[in-house]
């Protein structure tokens, strides 16, 4: 399992300020705007974090790993909007995530994330930037 949480490690004071407000409030919106502006200054720099996109340099800084092919039955790549079910909400294990992917596919997993987020629409239980982050999953099994 390889998970890149480096974006969460930069600007901890601003992140804490955002998380101190319920989503959909003026305080949250203002704090989030300050955080986003500061993150833009650090995105794809050695002092910040790397995001794949239009900057090919980001590929040189990606996290990688390897495993014996015989041990692999399936693989998934997902955005933090999906992985937060495990990493931030603690509402599933990675085994649970793969069980949902095997039975209901990526849409089923995203639906699960949305149902969990709906139980905390203002971010009191799980402080976050917005009620529901964009969610993407690529899954393959053999």
mmCIF file of N, CA, C and O in Angstrom, residues 49-135:
data_model
loop_
_atom_site.group_PDB
_atom_site.id
_atom_site.type_symbol
_atom_site.label_atom_id
_atom_site.label_comp_id
_atom_site.label_asym_id
_atom_site.label_seq_id
_atom_site.Cartn_x
_atom_site.Cartn_y
_atom_site.Cartn_z
ATOM 1 N N UNK A 49 4.713 20.112 -2.020
ATOM 2 C CA UNK A 49 4.238 18.781 -2.393
ATOM 3 C C UNK A 49 4.054 18.759 -3.901
ATOM 4 O O UNK A 49 3.976 19.801 -4.554
ATOM 5 N N UNK A 50 3.981 17.573 -4.442
ATOM 6 C CA UNK A 50 3.933 17.404 -5.893
ATOM 7 C C UNK A 50 2.577 16.865 -6.318
ATOM 8 O O UNK A 50 2.022 15.969 -5.682
ATOM 9 N N UNK A 51 2.056 17.427 -7.400
ATOM 10 C CA UNK A 51 0.766 17.026 -7.943
ATOM 11 C C UNK A 51 0.943 16.758 -9.431
ATOM 12 O O UNK A 51 1.451 17.613 -10.160
ATOM 13 N N UNK A 52 0.525 15.579 -9.844
ATOM 14 C CA UNK A 52 0.586 15.259 -11.278
ATOM 15 C C UNK A 52 -0.347 16.206 -12.020
ATOM 16 O O UNK A 52 -1.382 16.603 -11.518
ATOM 17 N N UNK A 53 0.042 16.552 -13.197
ATOM 18 C CA UNK A 53 -0.773 17.466 -13.994
ATOM 19 C C UNK A 53 0.053 17.992 -15.140
ATOM 20 O O UNK A 53 0.798 17.249 -15.777
ATOM 21 N N UNK A 54 -0.051 19.270 -15.345
ATOM 22 C CA UNK A 54 0.627 19.892 -16.486
ATOM 23 C C UNK A 54 2.133 20.029 -16.293
ATOM 24 O O UNK A 54 2.853 20.289 -17.243
ATOM 25 N N UNK A 55 2.629 19.834 -15.089
ATOM 26 C CA UNK A 55 4.048 19.985 -14.807
ATOM 27 C C UNK A 55 4.732 18.618 -14.834
ATOM 28 O O UNK A 55 4.611 17.836 -13.902
ATOM 29 N N UNK A 56 5.482 18.296 -15.889
ATOM 30 C CA UNK A 56 6.126 16.982 -15.993
ATOM 31 C C UNK A 56 7.138 16.723 -14.875
ATOM 32 O O UNK A 56 7.430 15.571 -14.564
ATOM 33 N N UNK A 57 7.658 17.764 -14.249
ATOM 34 C CA UNK A 57 8.606 17.596 -13.149
ATOM 35 C C UNK A 57 7.993 16.810 -11.992
ATOM 36 O O UNK A 57 8.688 16.096 -11.272
ATOM 37 N N UNK A 58 6.699 16.909 -11.816
ATOM 38 C CA UNK A 58 6.027 16.207 -10.716
ATOM 39 C C UNK A 58 6.249 14.696 -10.802
ATOM 40 O O UNK A 58 6.361 14.029 -9.770
ATOM 41 N N UNK A 59 6.351 14.165 -11.997
ATOM 42 C CA UNK A 59 6.555 12.726 -12.169
ATOM 43 C C UNK A 59 7.871 12.263 -11.551
ATOM 44 O O UNK A 59 7.985 11.120 -11.108
ATOM 45 N N UNK A 60 8.845 13.134 -11.497
ATOM 46 C CA UNK A 60 10.145 12.776 -10.904
ATOM 47 C C UNK A 60 10.082 12.669 -9.382
ATOM 48 O O UNK A 60 11.033 12.229 -8.753
ATOM 49 N N UNK A 61 8.991 13.087 -8.807
ATOM 50 C CA UNK A 61 8.864 13.117 -7.347
ATOM 51 C C UNK A 61 7.760 12.202 -6.840
ATOM 52 O O UNK A 61 7.392 12.269 -5.668
ATOM 53 N N UNK A 62 7.240 11.334 -7.688
ATOM 54 C CA UNK A 62 6.149 10.462 -7.264
ATOM 55 C C UNK A 62 6.666 9.352 -6.341
ATOM 56 O O UNK A 62 7.841 9.009 -6.353
ATOM 57 N N UNK A 63 5.767 8.855 -5.538
ATOM 58 C CA UNK A 63 6.084 7.720 -4.680
ATOM 59 C C UNK A 63 5.906 6.452 -5.488
ATOM 60 O O UNK A 63 4.947 6.322 -6.251
ATOM 61 N N UNK A 64 6.810 5.522 -5.320
ATOM 62 C CA UNK A 64 6.722 4.256 -6.040
ATOM 63 C C UNK A 64 6.982 3.104 -5.083
ATOM 64 O O UNK A 64 7.474 3.292 -3.977
ATOM 65 N N UNK A 65 6.669 1.928 -5.534
ATOM 66 C CA UNK A 65 6.935 0.734 -4.762
ATOM 67 C C UNK A 65 6.842 -0.473 -5.676
ATOM 68 O O UNK A 65 6.537 -0.350 -6.856
ATOM 69 N N UNK A 66 7.117 -1.629 -5.128
ATOM 70 C CA UNK A 66 7.012 -2.843 -5.929
ATOM 71 C C UNK A 66 6.600 -4.002 -5.030
ATOM 72 O O UNK A 66 6.734 -3.942 -3.808
ATOM 73 N N UNK A 67 6.093 -5.015 -5.673
ATOM 74 C CA UNK A 67 5.710 -6.232 -4.970
ATOM 75 C C UNK A 67 5.817 -7.387 -5.950
ATOM 76 O O UNK A 67 5.853 -7.183 -7.162
ATOM 77 N N UNK A 68 5.887 -8.581 -5.430
ATOM 78 C CA UNK A 68 5.921 -9.757 -6.284
ATOM 79 C C UNK A 68 4.593 -9.878 -7.019
ATOM 80 O O UNK A 68 3.531 -9.825 -6.398
ATOM 81 N N UNK A 69 4.637 -10.048 -8.319
ATOM 82 C CA UNK A 69 3.426 -10.095 -9.129
ATOM 83 C C UNK A 69 2.501 -11.238 -8.722
ATOM 84 O O UNK A 69 1.275 -11.106 -8.777
ATOM 85 N N UNK A 70 3.050 -12.324 -8.258
ATOM 86 C CA UNK A 70 2.225 -13.453 -7.836
ATOM 87 C C UNK A 70 1.355 -13.147 -6.632
ATOM 88 O O UNK A 70 0.349 -13.802 -6.399
ATOM 89 N N UNK A 71 1.715 -12.130 -5.873
ATOM 90 C CA UNK A 71 0.955 -11.760 -4.683
ATOM 91 C C UNK A 71 -0.167 -10.771 -4.990
ATOM 92 O O UNK A 71 -0.961 -10.446 -4.119
ATOM 93 N N UNK A 72 -0.247 -10.299 -6.231
ATOM 94 C CA UNK A 72 -1.210 -9.259 -6.582
ATOM 95 C C UNK A 72 -2.440 -9.873 -7.244
ATOM 96 O O UNK A 72 -2.332 -10.583 -8.231
ATOM 97 N N UNK A 73 -3.605 -9.598 -6.675
ATOM 98 C CA UNK A 73 -4.874 -10.039 -7.260
ATOM 99 C C UNK A 73 -5.652 -8.876 -7.853
ATOM 100 O O UNK A 73 -6.492 -9.052 -8.709
ATOM 101 N N UNK A 74 -5.369 -7.677 -7.349
ATOM 102 C CA UNK A 74 -6.055 -6.493 -7.842
ATOM 103 C C UNK A 74 -5.232 -5.265 -7.472
ATOM 104 O O UNK A 74 -4.337 -5.331 -6.629
ATOM 105 N N UNK A 75 -5.559 -4.147 -8.114
ATOM 106 C CA UNK A 75 -4.863 -2.895 -7.846
ATOM 107 C C UNK A 75 -5.836 -1.748 -8.041
ATOM 108 O O UNK A 75 -6.773 -1.835 -8.841
ATOM 109 N N UNK A 76 -5.604 -0.676 -7.308
ATOM 110 C CA UNK A 76 -6.457 0.503 -7.432
ATOM 111 C C UNK A 76 -5.611 1.752 -7.273
ATOM 112 O O UNK A 76 -4.623 1.758 -6.533
ATOM 113 N N UNK A 77 -6.007 2.769 -7.985
ATOM 114 C CA UNK A 77 -5.453 4.109 -7.822
ATOM 115 C C UNK A 77 -6.648 4.996 -7.532
ATOM 116 O O UNK A 77 -7.666 4.910 -8.228
ATOM 117 N N UNK A 78 -6.543 5.806 -6.491
ATOM 118 C CA UNK A 78 -7.688 6.641 -6.138
ATOM 119 C C UNK A 78 -7.253 7.999 -5.631
ATOM 120 O O UNK A 78 -6.155 8.158 -5.105
ATOM 121 N N UNK A 79 -8.135 8.956 -5.808
ATOM 122 C CA UNK A 79 -7.882 10.297 -5.293
ATOM 123 C C UNK A 79 -8.134 10.317 -3.788
ATOM 124 O O UNK A 79 -8.760 9.412 -3.235
ATOM 125 N N UNK A 80 -7.662 11.381 -3.159
ATOM 126 C CA UNK A 80 -7.865 11.494 -1.719
ATOM 127 C C UNK A 80 -9.340 11.646 -1.361
ATOM 128 O O UNK A 80 -9.746 11.346 -0.248
ATOM 129 N N UNK A 81 -10.158 12.064 -2.325
ATOM 130 C CA UNK A 81 -11.592 12.132 -2.070
ATOM 131 C C UNK A 81 -12.216 10.782 -1.817
ATOM 132 O O UNK A 81 -13.285 10.684 -1.223
ATOM 133 N N UNK A 82 -11.545 9.721 -2.232
ATOM 134 C CA UNK A 82 -12.004 8.353 -1.986
ATOM 135 C C UNK A 82 -11.228 7.732 -0.830
ATOM 136 O O UNK A 82 -11.805 7.151 0.086
ATOM 137 N N UNK A 83 -9.907 7.865 -0.860
ATOM 138 C CA UNK A 83 -9.083 7.202 0.162
ATOM 139 C C UNK A 83 -9.360 7.717 1.569
ATOM 140 O O UNK A 83 -9.094 7.025 2.546
ATOM 141 N N UNK A 84 -9.938 8.913 1.683
ATOM 142 C CA UNK A 84 -10.231 9.462 3.013
ATOM 143 C C UNK A 84 -11.204 8.583 3.799
ATOM 144 O O UNK A 84 -11.274 8.695 5.016
ATOM 145 N N UNK A 85 -11.929 7.698 3.113
ATOM 146 C CA UNK A 85 -12.787 6.743 3.802
ATOM 147 C C UNK A 85 -11.968 5.946 4.818
ATOM 148 O O UNK A 85 -12.436 5.649 5.915
ATOM 149 N N UNK A 86 -10.706 5.661 4.463
ATOM 150 C CA UNK A 86 -9.780 4.944 5.337
ATOM 151 C C UNK A 86 -8.889 5.923 6.108
ATOM 152 O O UNK A 86 -8.810 5.871 7.327
ATOM 153 N N UNK A 87 -8.227 6.828 5.372
ATOM 154 C CA UNK A 87 -7.165 7.651 5.968
ATOM 155 C C UNK A 87 -7.663 8.731 6.907
ATOM 156 O O UNK A 87 -6.972 9.056 7.873
ATOM 157 N N UNK A 88 -8.822 9.312 6.645
ATOM 158 C CA UNK A 88 -9.312 10.399 7.489
ATOM 159 C C UNK A 88 -10.553 10.034 8.286
ATOM 160 O O UNK A 88 -10.666 10.382 9.449
ATOM 161 N N UNK A 89 -11.489 9.344 7.658
ATOM 162 C CA UNK A 89 -12.734 9.029 8.349
ATOM 163 C C UNK A 89 -12.618 7.780 9.209
ATOM 164 O O UNK A 89 -13.378 7.616 10.156
ATOM 165 N N UNK A 90 -11.693 6.883 8.864
ATOM 166 C CA UNK A 90 -11.547 5.648 9.626
ATOM 167 C C UNK A 90 -12.796 4.779 9.589
ATOM 168 O O UNK A 90 -13.037 3.987 10.497
ATOM 169 N N UNK A 91 -13.575 4.892 8.527
ATOM 170 C CA UNK A 91 -14.828 4.152 8.428
ATOM 171 C C UNK A 91 -14.694 2.866 7.626
ATOM 172 O O UNK A 91 -15.682 2.168 7.395
ATOM 173 N N UNK A 92 -13.483 2.568 7.188
ATOM 174 C CA UNK A 92 -13.237 1.329 6.447
ATOM 175 C C UNK A 92 -11.756 1.010 6.539
ATOM 176 O O UNK A 92 -10.941 1.881 6.860
ATOM 177 N N UNK A 93 -11.434 -0.234 6.275
ATOM 178 C CA UNK A 93 -10.031 -0.655 6.149
ATOM 179 C C UNK A 93 -9.742 -0.770 4.653
ATOM 180 O O UNK A 93 -10.668 -0.750 3.821
ATOM 181 N N UNK A 94 -8.476 -0.928 4.306
ATOM 182 C CA UNK A 94 -8.152 -1.140 2.894
ATOM 183 C C UNK A 94 -8.774 -2.430 2.391
ATOM 184 O O UNK A 94 -9.209 -2.519 1.244
ATOM 185 N N UNK A 95 -8.879 -3.427 3.261
ATOM 186 C CA UNK A 95 -9.535 -4.672 2.866
ATOM 187 C C UNK A 95 -11.007 -4.416 2.527
ATOM 188 O O UNK A 95 -11.535 -4.968 1.563
ATOM 189 N N UNK A 96 -11.665 -3.573 3.338
ATOM 190 C CA UNK A 96 -13.055 -3.212 3.056
ATOM 191 C C UNK A 96 -13.175 -2.511 1.707
ATOM 192 O O UNK A 96 -14.092 -2.787 0.927
ATOM 193 N N UNK A 97 -12.261 -1.595 1.445
ATOM 194 C CA UNK A 97 -12.281 -0.844 0.193
ATOM 195 C C UNK A 97 -12.203 -1.800 -0.996
ATOM 196 O O UNK A 97 -12.982 -1.701 -1.949
ATOM 197 N N UNK A 98 -11.276 -2.747 -0.929
ATOM 198 C CA UNK A 98 -11.139 -3.686 -2.048
ATOM 199 C C UNK A 98 -12.325 -4.631 -2.146
ATOM 200 O O UNK A 98 -12.711 -5.031 -3.246
ATOM 201 N N UNK A 99 -12.941 -4.960 -1.023
ATOM 202 C CA UNK A 99 -14.148 -5.793 -1.074
ATOM 203 C C UNK A 99 -15.270 -5.057 -1.810
ATOM 204 O O UNK A 99 -15.964 -5.646 -2.648
ATOM 205 N N UNK A 100 -15.429 -3.774 -1.533
ATOM 206 C CA UNK A 100 -16.448 -2.987 -2.231
ATOM 207 C C UNK A 100 -16.093 -2.872 -3.716
ATOM 208 O O UNK A 100 -16.959 -3.021 -4.581
ATOM 209 N N UNK A 101 -14.826 -2.621 -4.010
ATOM 210 C CA UNK A 101 -14.423 -2.522 -5.412
ATOM 211 C C UNK A 101 -14.711 -3.818 -6.169
ATOM 212 O O UNK A 101 -15.171 -3.787 -7.314
ATOM 213 N N UNK A 102 -14.460 -4.957 -5.522
ATOM 214 C CA UNK A 102 -14.693 -6.243 -6.199
ATOM 215 C C UNK A 102 -16.179 -6.510 -6.438
ATOM 216 O O UNK A 102 -16.549 -7.122 -7.429
ATOM 217 N N UNK A 103 -17.019 -6.069 -5.521
ATOM 218 C CA UNK A 103 -18.444 -6.383 -5.641
ATOM 219 C C UNK A 103 -19.268 -5.285 -6.313
ATOM 220 O O UNK A 103 -20.220 -5.589 -7.029
ATOM 221 N N UNK A 104 -18.901 -4.024 -6.095
ATOM 222 C CA UNK A 104 -19.714 -2.913 -6.601
ATOM 223 C C UNK A 104 -18.951 -1.969 -7.517
ATOM 224 O O UNK A 104 -19.538 -1.020 -8.034
ATOM 225 N N UNK A 105 -17.660 -2.209 -7.693
ATOM 226 C CA UNK A 105 -16.868 -1.380 -8.598
ATOM 227 C C UNK A 105 -16.583 0.007 -8.054
ATOM 228 O O UNK A 105 -16.982 0.344 -6.936
ATOM 229 N N UNK A 106 -15.888 0.820 -8.839
ATOM 230 C CA UNK A 106 -15.541 2.178 -8.403
ATOM 231 C C UNK A 106 -16.755 3.021 -8.022
ATOM 232 O O UNK A 106 -16.713 3.739 -7.021
ATOM 233 N N UNK A 107 -17.836 2.948 -8.792
ATOM 234 C CA UNK A 107 -19.012 3.751 -8.453
ATOM 235 C C UNK A 107 -19.580 3.345 -7.099
ATOM 236 O O UNK A 107 -20.021 4.188 -6.331
ATOM 237 N N UNK A 108 -19.551 2.053 -6.804
ATOM 238 C CA UNK A 108 -20.023 1.596 -5.501
ATOM 239 C C UNK A 108 -19.186 2.141 -4.367
ATOM 240 O O UNK A 108 -19.712 2.513 -3.305
ATOM 241 N N UNK A 109 -17.870 2.220 -4.581
ATOM 242 C CA UNK A 109 -16.988 2.772 -3.543
ATOM 243 C C UNK A 109 -17.240 4.267 -3.368
ATOM 244 O O UNK A 109 -17.323 4.760 -2.244
ATOM 245 N N UNK A 110 -17.383 4.982 -4.464
ATOM 246 C CA UNK A 110 -17.650 6.422 -4.372
ATOM 247 C C UNK A 110 -18.992 6.665 -3.684
ATOM 248 O O UNK A 110 -19.125 7.568 -2.853
ATOM 249 N N UNK A 111 -19.979 5.840 -3.988
ATOM 250 C CA UNK A 111 -21.278 5.956 -3.321
ATOM 251 C C UNK A 111 -21.125 5.738 -1.817
ATOM 252 O O UNK A 111 -21.732 6.464 -1.009
ATOM 253 N N UNK A 112 -20.303 4.787 -1.419
ATOM 254 C CA UNK A 112 -20.047 4.542 0.001
ATOM 255 C C UNK A 112 -19.429 5.769 0.658
ATOM 256 O O UNK A 112 -19.840 6.186 1.750
ATOM 257 N N UNK A 113 -18.456 6.367 -0.009
ATOM 258 C CA UNK A 113 -17.819 7.581 0.531
ATOM 259 C C UNK A 113 -18.864 8.681 0.698
ATOM 260 O O UNK A 113 -18.917 9.348 1.741
ATOM 261 N N UNK A 114 -19.683 8.888 -0.300
ATOM 262 C CA UNK A 114 -20.704 9.950 -0.238
ATOM 263 C C UNK A 114 -21.703 9.702 0.893
ATOM 264 O O UNK A 114 -22.143 10.645 1.561
ATOM 265 N N UNK A 115 -22.068 8.449 1.108
ATOM 266 C CA UNK A 115 -22.984 8.134 2.211
ATOM 267 C C UNK A 115 -22.349 8.462 3.556
ATOM 268 O O UNK A 115 -23.005 9.001 4.450
ATOM 269 N N UNK A 116 -21.076 8.145 3.707
ATOM 270 C CA UNK A 116 -20.372 8.456 4.958
ATOM 271 C C UNK A 116 -20.283 9.970 5.141
ATOM 272 O O UNK A 116 -20.571 10.495 6.212
ATOM 273 N N UNK A 117 -19.913 10.685 4.094
ATOM 274 C CA UNK A 117 -19.815 12.149 4.180
ATOM 275 C C UNK A 117 -21.157 12.787 4.529
ATOM 276 O O UNK A 117 -21.211 13.784 5.256
ATOM 277 N N UNK A 118 -22.241 12.206 4.030
ATOM 278 C CA UNK A 118 -23.571 12.754 4.288
ATOM 279 C C UNK A 118 -23.945 12.700 5.764
ATOM 280 O O UNK A 118 -24.806 13.456 6.212
ATOM 281 N N UNK A 119 -23.286 11.827 6.525
ATOM 282 C CA UNK A 119 -23.562 11.761 7.966
ATOM 283 C C UNK A 119 -22.887 12.901 8.720
ATOM 284 O O UNK A 119 -23.153 13.087 9.911
ATOM 285 N N UNK A 120 -22.044 13.673 8.028
ATOM 286 C CA UNK A 120 -21.327 14.793 8.643
ATOM 287 C C UNK A 120 -21.234 15.953 7.636
ATOM 288 O O UNK A 120 -20.155 16.319 7.191
ATOM 289 N N UNK A 121 -22.361 16.531 7.258
ATOM 290 C CA UNK A 121 -22.362 17.514 6.174
ATOM 291 C C UNK A 121 -21.602 18.806 6.476
ATOM 292 O O UNK A 121 -21.171 19.490 5.548
ATOM 293 N N UNK A 122 -21.411 19.138 7.734
ATOM 294 C CA UNK A 122 -20.727 20.397 8.058
ATOM 295 C C UNK A 122 -19.295 20.194 8.538
ATOM 296 O O UNK A 122 -18.635 21.144 8.936
ATOM 297 N N UNK A 123 -18.811 18.965 8.502
ATOM 298 C CA UNK A 123 -17.419 18.717 8.861
ATOM 299 C C UNK A 123 -17.102 18.819 10.339
ATOM 300 O O UNK A 123 -15.978 19.119 10.721
ATOM 301 N N UNK A 124 -18.054 18.583 11.190
ATOM 302 C CA UNK A 124 -17.775 18.613 12.632
ATOM 303 C C UNK A 124 -17.053 17.347 13.075
ATOM 304 O O UNK A 124 -16.115 17.404 13.849
ATOM 305 N N UNK A 125 -17.533 16.207 12.615
ATOM 306 C CA UNK A 125 -16.917 14.932 13.000
ATOM 307 C C UNK A 125 -15.567 14.756 12.320
ATOM 308 O O UNK A 125 -14.602 14.334 12.948
ATOM 309 N N UNK A 126 -15.527 15.047 11.020
ATOM 310 C CA UNK A 126 -14.301 14.937 10.234
ATOM 311 C C UNK A 126 -14.031 16.289 9.582
ATOM 312 O O UNK A 126 -14.500 16.560 8.470
ATOM 313 N N UNK A 127 -13.283 17.169 10.255
ATOM 314 C CA UNK A 127 -12.981 18.475 9.653
ATOM 315 C C UNK A 127 -12.322 18.297 8.287
ATOM 316 O O UNK A 127 -11.448 17.454 8.109
ATOM 317 N N UNK A 128 -12.805 19.088 7.328
ATOM 318 C CA UNK A 128 -12.297 18.967 5.969
ATOM 319 C C UNK A 128 -12.554 20.249 5.199
ATOM 320 O O UNK A 128 -13.245 21.126 5.662
ATOM 321 N N UNK A 129 -11.991 20.292 4.002
ATOM 322 C CA UNK A 129 -12.083 21.491 3.173
ATOM 323 C C UNK A 129 -13.479 21.732 2.644
ATOM 324 O O UNK A 129 -13.910 22.852 2.482
ATOM 325 N N UNK A 130 -14.175 20.674 2.263
ATOM 326 C CA UNK A 130 -15.522 20.797 1.724
ATOM 327 C C UNK A 130 -16.306 19.544 2.076
ATOM 328 O O UNK A 130 -15.733 18.529 2.463
ATOM 329 N N UNK A 131 -17.609 19.628 1.946
ATOM 330 C CA UNK A 131 -18.467 18.508 2.349
ATOM 331 C C UNK A 131 -18.082 17.213 1.667
ATOM 332 O O UNK A 131 -18.085 16.153 2.284
ATOM 333 N N UNK A 132 -17.764 17.295 0.375
ATOM 334 C CA UNK A 132 -17.358 16.122 -0.381
ATOM 335 C C UNK A 132 -16.329 16.507 -1.423
ATOM 336 O O UNK A 132 -16.588 17.359 -2.263
ATOM 337 N N UNK A 133 -15.169 15.903 -1.346
ATOM 338 C CA UNK A 133 -14.094 16.194 -2.294
ATOM 339 C C UNK A 133 -14.327 15.411 -3.582
ATOM 340 O O UNK A 133 -15.063 14.424 -3.602
ATOM 341 N N UNK A 134 -13.696 15.859 -4.667
ATOM 342 C CA UNK A 134 -13.809 15.108 -5.915
ATOM 343 C C UNK A 134 -13.243 13.707 -5.684
ATOM 344 O O UNK A 134 -12.291 13.531 -4.925
ATOM 345 N N UNK A 135 -13.881 12.735 -6.302
ATOM 346 C CA UNK A 135 -13.551 11.340 -6.040
ATOM 347 C C UNK A 135 -13.346 10.590 -7.357
ATOM 348 O O UNK A 135 -14.216 10.590 -8.211
#
